[in-house]
CSV table of C-alpha atoms in Angstrom, one decimal:
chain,number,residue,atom,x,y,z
A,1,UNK,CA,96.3,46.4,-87.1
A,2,UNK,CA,94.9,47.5,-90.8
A,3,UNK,CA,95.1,45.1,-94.0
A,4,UNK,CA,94.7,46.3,-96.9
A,5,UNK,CA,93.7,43.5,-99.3
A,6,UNK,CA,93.6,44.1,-103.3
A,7,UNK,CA,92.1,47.4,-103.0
A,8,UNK,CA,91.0,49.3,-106.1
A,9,UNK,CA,89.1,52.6,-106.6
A,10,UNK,CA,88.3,53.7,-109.7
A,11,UNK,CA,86.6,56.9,-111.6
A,12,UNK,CA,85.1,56.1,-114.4
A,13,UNK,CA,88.3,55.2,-117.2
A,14,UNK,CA,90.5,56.7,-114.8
A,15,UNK,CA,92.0,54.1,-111.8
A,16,UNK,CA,93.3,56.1,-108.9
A,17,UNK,CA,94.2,52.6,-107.1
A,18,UNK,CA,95.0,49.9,-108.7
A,19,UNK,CA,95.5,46.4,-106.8
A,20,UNK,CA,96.9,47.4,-103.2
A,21,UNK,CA,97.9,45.3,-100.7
A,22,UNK,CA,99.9,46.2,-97.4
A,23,UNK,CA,99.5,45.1,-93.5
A,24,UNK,CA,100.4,47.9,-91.2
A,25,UNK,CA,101.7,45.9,-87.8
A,26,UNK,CA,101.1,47.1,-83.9
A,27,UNK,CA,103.9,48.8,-82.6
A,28,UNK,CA,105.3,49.9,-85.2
A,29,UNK,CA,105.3,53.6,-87.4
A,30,UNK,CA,104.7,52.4,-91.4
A,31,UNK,CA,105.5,55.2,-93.5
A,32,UNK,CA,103.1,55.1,-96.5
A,33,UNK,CA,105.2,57.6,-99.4
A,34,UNK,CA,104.3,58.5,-102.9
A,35,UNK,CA,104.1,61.6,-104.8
A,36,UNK,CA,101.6,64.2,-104.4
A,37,UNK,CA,98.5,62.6,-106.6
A,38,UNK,CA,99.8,58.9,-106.4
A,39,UNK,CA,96.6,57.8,-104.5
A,40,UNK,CA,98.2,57.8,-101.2
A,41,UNK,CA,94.9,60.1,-99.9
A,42,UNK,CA,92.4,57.7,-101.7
A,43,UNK,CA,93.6,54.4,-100.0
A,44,UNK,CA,93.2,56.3,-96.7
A,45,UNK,CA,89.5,57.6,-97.4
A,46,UNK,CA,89.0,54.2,-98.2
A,47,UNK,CA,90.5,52.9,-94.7
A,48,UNK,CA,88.1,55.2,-92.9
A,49,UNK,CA,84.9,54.1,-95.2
A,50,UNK,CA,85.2,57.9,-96.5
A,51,UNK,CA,85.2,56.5,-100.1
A,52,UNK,CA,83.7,53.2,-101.2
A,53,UNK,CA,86.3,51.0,-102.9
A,54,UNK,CA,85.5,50.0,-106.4
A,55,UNK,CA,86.6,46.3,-105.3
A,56,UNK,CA,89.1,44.9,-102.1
A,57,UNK,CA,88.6,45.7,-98.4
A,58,UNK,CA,90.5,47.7,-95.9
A,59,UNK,CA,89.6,46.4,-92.6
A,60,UNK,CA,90.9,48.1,-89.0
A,61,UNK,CA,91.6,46.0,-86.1
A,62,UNK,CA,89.9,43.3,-88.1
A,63,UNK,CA,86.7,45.0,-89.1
A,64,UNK,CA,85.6,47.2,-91.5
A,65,UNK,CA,86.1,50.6,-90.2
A,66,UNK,CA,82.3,51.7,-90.9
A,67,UNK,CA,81.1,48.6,-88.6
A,68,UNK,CA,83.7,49.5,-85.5
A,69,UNK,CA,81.4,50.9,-82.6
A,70,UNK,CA,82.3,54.6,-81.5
A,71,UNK,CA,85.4,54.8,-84.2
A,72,UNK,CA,86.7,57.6,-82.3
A,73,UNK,CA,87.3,55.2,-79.2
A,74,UNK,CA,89.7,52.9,-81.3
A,75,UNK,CA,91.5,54.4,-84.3
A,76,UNK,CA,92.8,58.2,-84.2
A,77,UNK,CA,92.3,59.7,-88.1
A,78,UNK,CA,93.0,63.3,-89.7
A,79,UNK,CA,92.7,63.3,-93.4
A,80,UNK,CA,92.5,67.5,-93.6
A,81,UNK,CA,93.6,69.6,-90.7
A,82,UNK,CA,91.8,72.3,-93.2
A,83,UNK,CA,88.5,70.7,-92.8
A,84,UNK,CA,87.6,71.4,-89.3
A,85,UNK,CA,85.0,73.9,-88.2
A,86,UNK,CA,86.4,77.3,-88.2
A,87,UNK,CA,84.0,78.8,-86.3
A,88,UNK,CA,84.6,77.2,-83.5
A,89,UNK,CA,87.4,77.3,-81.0
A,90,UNK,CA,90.0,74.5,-80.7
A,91,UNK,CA,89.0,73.9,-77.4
A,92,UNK,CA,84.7,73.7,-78.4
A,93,UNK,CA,85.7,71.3,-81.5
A,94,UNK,CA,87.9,68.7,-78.6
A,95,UNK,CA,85.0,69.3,-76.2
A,96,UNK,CA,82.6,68.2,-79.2
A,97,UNK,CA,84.8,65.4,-80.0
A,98,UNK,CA,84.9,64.1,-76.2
A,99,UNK,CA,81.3,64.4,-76.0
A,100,UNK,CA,80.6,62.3,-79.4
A,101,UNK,CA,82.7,59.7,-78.2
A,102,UNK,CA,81.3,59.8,-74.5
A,103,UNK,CA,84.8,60.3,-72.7
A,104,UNK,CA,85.5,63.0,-69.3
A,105,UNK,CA,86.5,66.4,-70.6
A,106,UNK,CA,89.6,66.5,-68.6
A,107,UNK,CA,90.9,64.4,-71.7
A,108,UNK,CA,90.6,67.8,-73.6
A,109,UNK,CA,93.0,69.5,-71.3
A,110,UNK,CA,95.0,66.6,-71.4
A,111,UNK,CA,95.3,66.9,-75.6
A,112,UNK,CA,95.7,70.0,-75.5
A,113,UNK,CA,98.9,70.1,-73.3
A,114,UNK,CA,100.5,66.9,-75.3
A,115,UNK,CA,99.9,69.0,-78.8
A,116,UNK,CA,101.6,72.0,-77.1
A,117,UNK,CA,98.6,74.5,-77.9
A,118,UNK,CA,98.1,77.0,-75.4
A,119,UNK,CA,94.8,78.4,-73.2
A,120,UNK,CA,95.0,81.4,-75.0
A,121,UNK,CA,95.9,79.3,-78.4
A,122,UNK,CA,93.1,76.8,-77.3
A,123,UNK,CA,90.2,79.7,-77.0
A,124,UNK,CA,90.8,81.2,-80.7
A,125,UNK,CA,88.9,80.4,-83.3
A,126,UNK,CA,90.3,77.9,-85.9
A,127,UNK,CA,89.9,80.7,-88.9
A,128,UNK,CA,92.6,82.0,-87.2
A,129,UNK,CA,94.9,79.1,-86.5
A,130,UNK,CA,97.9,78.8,-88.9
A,131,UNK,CA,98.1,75.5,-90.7
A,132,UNK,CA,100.6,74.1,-88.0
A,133,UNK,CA,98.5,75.4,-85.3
A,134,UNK,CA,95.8,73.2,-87.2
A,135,UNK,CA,97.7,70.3,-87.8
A,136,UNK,CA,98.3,70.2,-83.5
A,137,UNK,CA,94.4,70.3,-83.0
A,138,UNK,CA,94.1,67.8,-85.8
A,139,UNK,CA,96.4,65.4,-83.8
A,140,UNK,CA,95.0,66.1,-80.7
A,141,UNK,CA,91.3,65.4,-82.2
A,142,UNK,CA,92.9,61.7,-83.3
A,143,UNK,CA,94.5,61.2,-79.9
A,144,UNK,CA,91.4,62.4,-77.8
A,145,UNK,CA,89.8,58.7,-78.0
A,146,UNK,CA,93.1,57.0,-76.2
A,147,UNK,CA,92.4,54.6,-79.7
A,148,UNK,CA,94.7,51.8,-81.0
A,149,UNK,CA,95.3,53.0,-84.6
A,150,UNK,CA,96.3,56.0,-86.1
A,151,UNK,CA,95.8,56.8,-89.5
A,152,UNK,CA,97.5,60.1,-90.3
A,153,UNK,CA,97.5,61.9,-93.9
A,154,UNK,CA,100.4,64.6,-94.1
A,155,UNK,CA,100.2,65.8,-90.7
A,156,UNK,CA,104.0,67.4,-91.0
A,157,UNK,CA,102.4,70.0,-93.6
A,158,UNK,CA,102.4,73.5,-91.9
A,159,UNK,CA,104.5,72.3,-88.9
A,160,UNK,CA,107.6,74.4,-88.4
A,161,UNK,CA,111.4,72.0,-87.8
A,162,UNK,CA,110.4,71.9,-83.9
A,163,UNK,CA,106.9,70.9,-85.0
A,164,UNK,CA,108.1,68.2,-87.0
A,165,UNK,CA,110.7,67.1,-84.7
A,166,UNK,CA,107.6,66.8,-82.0
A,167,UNK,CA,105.3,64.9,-83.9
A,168,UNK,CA,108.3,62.4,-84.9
A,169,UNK,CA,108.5,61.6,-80.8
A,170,UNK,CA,104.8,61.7,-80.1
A,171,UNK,CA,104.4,58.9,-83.0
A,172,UNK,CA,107.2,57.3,-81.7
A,173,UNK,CA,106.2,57.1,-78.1
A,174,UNK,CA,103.0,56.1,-79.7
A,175,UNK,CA,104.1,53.2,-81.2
A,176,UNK,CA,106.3,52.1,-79.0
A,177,UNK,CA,104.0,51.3,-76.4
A,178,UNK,CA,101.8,49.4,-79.1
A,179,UNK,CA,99.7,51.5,-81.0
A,180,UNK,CA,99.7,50.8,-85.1
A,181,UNK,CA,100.7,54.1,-87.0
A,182,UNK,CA,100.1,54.7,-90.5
A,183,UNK,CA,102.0,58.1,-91.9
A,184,UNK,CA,101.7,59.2,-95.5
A,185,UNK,CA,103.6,61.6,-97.1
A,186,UNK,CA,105.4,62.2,-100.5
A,187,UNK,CA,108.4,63.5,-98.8
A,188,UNK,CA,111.1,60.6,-97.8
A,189,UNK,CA,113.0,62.6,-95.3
A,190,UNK,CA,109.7,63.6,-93.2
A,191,UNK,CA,109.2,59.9,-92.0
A,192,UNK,CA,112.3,57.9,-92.6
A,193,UNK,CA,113.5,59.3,-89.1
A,194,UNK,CA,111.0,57.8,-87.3
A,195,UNK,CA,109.3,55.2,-89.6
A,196,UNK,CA,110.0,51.7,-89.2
A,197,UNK,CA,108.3,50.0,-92.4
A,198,UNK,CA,108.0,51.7,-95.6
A,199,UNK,CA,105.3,51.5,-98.6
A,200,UNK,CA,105.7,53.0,-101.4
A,201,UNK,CA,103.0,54.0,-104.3
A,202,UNK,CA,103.3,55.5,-107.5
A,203,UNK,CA,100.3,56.0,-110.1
A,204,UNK,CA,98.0,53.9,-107.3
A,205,UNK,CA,99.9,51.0,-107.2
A,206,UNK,CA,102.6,49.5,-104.3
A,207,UNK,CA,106.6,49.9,-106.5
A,208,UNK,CA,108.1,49.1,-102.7
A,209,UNK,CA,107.2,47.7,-99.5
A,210,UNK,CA,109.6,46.2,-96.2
A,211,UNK,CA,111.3,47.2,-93.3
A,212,UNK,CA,113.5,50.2,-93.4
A,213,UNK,CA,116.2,47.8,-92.8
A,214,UNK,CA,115.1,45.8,-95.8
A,215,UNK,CA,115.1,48.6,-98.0
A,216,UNK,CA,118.1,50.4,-97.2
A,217,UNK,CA,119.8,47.6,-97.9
A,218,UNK,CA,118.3,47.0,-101.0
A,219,UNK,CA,120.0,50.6,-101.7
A,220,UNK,CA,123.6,49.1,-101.6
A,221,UNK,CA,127.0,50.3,-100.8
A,222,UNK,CA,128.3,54.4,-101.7
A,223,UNK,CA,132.0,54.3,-102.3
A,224,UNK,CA,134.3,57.1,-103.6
A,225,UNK,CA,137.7,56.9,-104.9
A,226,UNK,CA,140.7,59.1,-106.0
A,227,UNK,CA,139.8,57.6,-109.6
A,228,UNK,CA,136.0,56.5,-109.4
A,229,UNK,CA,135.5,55.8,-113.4
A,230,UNK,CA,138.4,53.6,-113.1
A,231,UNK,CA,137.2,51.6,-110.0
A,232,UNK,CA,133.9,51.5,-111.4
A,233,UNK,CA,135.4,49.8,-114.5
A,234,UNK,CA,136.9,47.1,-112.3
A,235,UNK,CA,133.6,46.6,-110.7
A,236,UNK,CA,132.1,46.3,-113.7
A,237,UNK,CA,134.5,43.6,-114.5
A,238,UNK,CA,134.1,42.1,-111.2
A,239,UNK,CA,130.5,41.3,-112.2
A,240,UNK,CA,129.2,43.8,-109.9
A,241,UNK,CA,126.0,46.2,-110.5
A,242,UNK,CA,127.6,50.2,-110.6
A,243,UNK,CA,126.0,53.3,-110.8
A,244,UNK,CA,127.1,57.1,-110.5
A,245,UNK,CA,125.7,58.5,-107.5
A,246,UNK,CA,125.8,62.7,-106.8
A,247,UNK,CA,129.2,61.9,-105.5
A,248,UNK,CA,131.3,58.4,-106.1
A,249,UNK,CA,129.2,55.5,-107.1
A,250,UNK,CA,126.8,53.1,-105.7
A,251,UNK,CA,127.3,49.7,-106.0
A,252,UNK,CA,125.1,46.5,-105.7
A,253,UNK,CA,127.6,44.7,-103.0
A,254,UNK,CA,128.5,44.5,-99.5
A,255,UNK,CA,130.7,47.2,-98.3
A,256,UNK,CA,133.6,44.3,-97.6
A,257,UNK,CA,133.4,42.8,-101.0
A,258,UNK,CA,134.3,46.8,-102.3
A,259,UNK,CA,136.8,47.3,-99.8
A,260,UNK,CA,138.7,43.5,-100.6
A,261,UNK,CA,138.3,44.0,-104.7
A,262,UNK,CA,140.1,47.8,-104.1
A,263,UNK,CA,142.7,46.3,-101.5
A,264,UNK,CA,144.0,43.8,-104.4
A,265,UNK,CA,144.0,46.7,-106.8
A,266,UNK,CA,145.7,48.8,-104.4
A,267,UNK,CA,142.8,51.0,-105.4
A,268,UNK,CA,142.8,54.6,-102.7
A,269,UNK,CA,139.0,54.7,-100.7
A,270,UNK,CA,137.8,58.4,-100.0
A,271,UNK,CA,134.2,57.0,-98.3
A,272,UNK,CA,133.1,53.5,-98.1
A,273,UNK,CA,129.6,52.8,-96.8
A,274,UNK,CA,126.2,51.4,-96.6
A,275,UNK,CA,124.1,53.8,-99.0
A,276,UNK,CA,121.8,54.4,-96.8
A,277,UNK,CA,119.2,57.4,-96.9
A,278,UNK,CA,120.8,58.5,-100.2
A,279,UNK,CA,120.5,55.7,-101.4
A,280,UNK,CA,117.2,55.3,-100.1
A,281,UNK,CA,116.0,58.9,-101.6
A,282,UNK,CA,117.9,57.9,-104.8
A,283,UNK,CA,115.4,54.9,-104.7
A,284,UNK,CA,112.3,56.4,-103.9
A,285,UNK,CA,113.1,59.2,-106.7
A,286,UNK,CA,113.9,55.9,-109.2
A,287,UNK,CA,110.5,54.2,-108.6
A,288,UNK,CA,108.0,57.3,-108.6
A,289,UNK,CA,110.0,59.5,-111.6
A,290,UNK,CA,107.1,58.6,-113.7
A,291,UNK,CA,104.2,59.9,-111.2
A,292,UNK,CA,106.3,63.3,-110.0
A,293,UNK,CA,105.0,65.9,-111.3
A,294,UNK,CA,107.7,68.2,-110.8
A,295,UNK,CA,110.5,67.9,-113.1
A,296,UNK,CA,114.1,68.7,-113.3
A,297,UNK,CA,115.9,71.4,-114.2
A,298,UNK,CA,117.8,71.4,-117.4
């Protein structure tokens, strides 16, 4: 498990997080999204003791993750598949990383089969690894310790669709037998498959936490029509919440409510449904607009 309690870290007049709070639970994949500079990377440095909080704690399986004995043994971490030794092979840095944590080498040949990186992959030297050939050896470093926790920043980065679709299963499988996964990103779509509680940040602090169920929810209903401006006056009058969506309109209300009020106004339905990851995407956009820093196109 890993609480984060009221964490704050700030530089000088400028607070990169402000007042965080989140629990991420065993057995589950939490998805922690924000746009790129939303201090996403910060509150992790400061899970991992990287980066000294200016006040709150960030504890891992109950402790502090500085005071845990032999980290490696108990909670899996890459920060910056960029950051590792390139001088050295992917097979020398696992063997360093097995050593360090005092576990059999066989666990290397064992990491390097689940990552998918090859014998003649394994024997290269890491200046010559693509990103998503780094990204693997990352994942395999985090793995090598068989720990409890993962705490994983962008790892999709430099991963091709197969690579991606891979890591989504291995984090999976992960969690499903118990382990507690943390996965940051500022893209939605990259963890919504396989995440199964969301927290979102923008300019360092939390705009939305709970389950993906919870959220998605939250989203409400998509509905289209033959005459959508029309129906959306009616909701309107209905008391109902409307808003124009890329196509038809979303609306605040259960999908039966929509479907009754447009029955009794003999009203034509084109789509009728939960909004779901639209909606969810339309959300996420909504609550970090001010912290993107790309902007529209006129």
């Amino acid at each position: 498990m890993i609480s984060v309690q009221n964490l704050t870290k700030r530089y000088g007049a400028y607070t990169a997080v402000d007042d965080v709070s989140f629990n991420v639970r065993p057995g589950a994949v939490t998805g922690f999204l924000g746009p790129n500079g939303a201090g996403k990377s910060t509150c992790m440095r400061m899970m991992c003791s990287l980066t000294p909080p200016t006040s709150g704690t960030a504890t891992v399986l109950d402790r502090p993750y500085s005071s845990l004995p032999n980290p490696g043994r108990h909670v899996g971490v890459l920060l910056d598949a960029s950051a590792q030794h390139a001088g050295r092979t992917g097979r020398e840095i696992l063997t360093l990383g097995a050593m360090v944590m005092g576990i059999d080498r066989s666990r290397v040949d064992e990491m390097l089969d689940l990552v998918g990186l090859s014998e003649s992959e394994a024997t290269r030297r890491v200046r010559n690894y693509s990103l998503g050939m780094r990204q693997r050896l990352g994942i395999a470093h985090a793995l090598l310790g068989d720990p409890q926790v993962l705490i994983l920043d962008e790892p999709a980065n430099g991963l091709d669709p197969a690579g991606i679709r891979w890591m989504r299963g291995l984090l999976r499988g992960y969690a499903d037998e118990g382990g507690t996964v943390l996965l940051s990103s500022h893209l939605l779509h990259e963890v919504e498959v396989v995440a199964d509680e969301l927290v979102v940040i923008g300019r360092g602090r939390i705009v939305a936490q709970g389950t993906k169920a919870e959220l998605m929810a939250a989203t409400g209903t998509t509905v289209r029509t033959t005459d959508d401006a029309a129906f959306a006056g009616l909701l309107e009058g209905a008391g109902l919440e409307v808003k124009a969506a890329s196509t038809g309109l979303t609306v605040q209300a259960e999908p039966q409510q929509i479907g009754e009020l447009a029955a009794r106004h003999q009203v034509v339905l084109i789509e009728l449904r939960t909004a779901g990851s639209a909606g969810l995407e339309d959300m996420f956009l909504e609550l970090t607009a001010d912290d993107a820093r790309e902007e529209v196109a006129a």
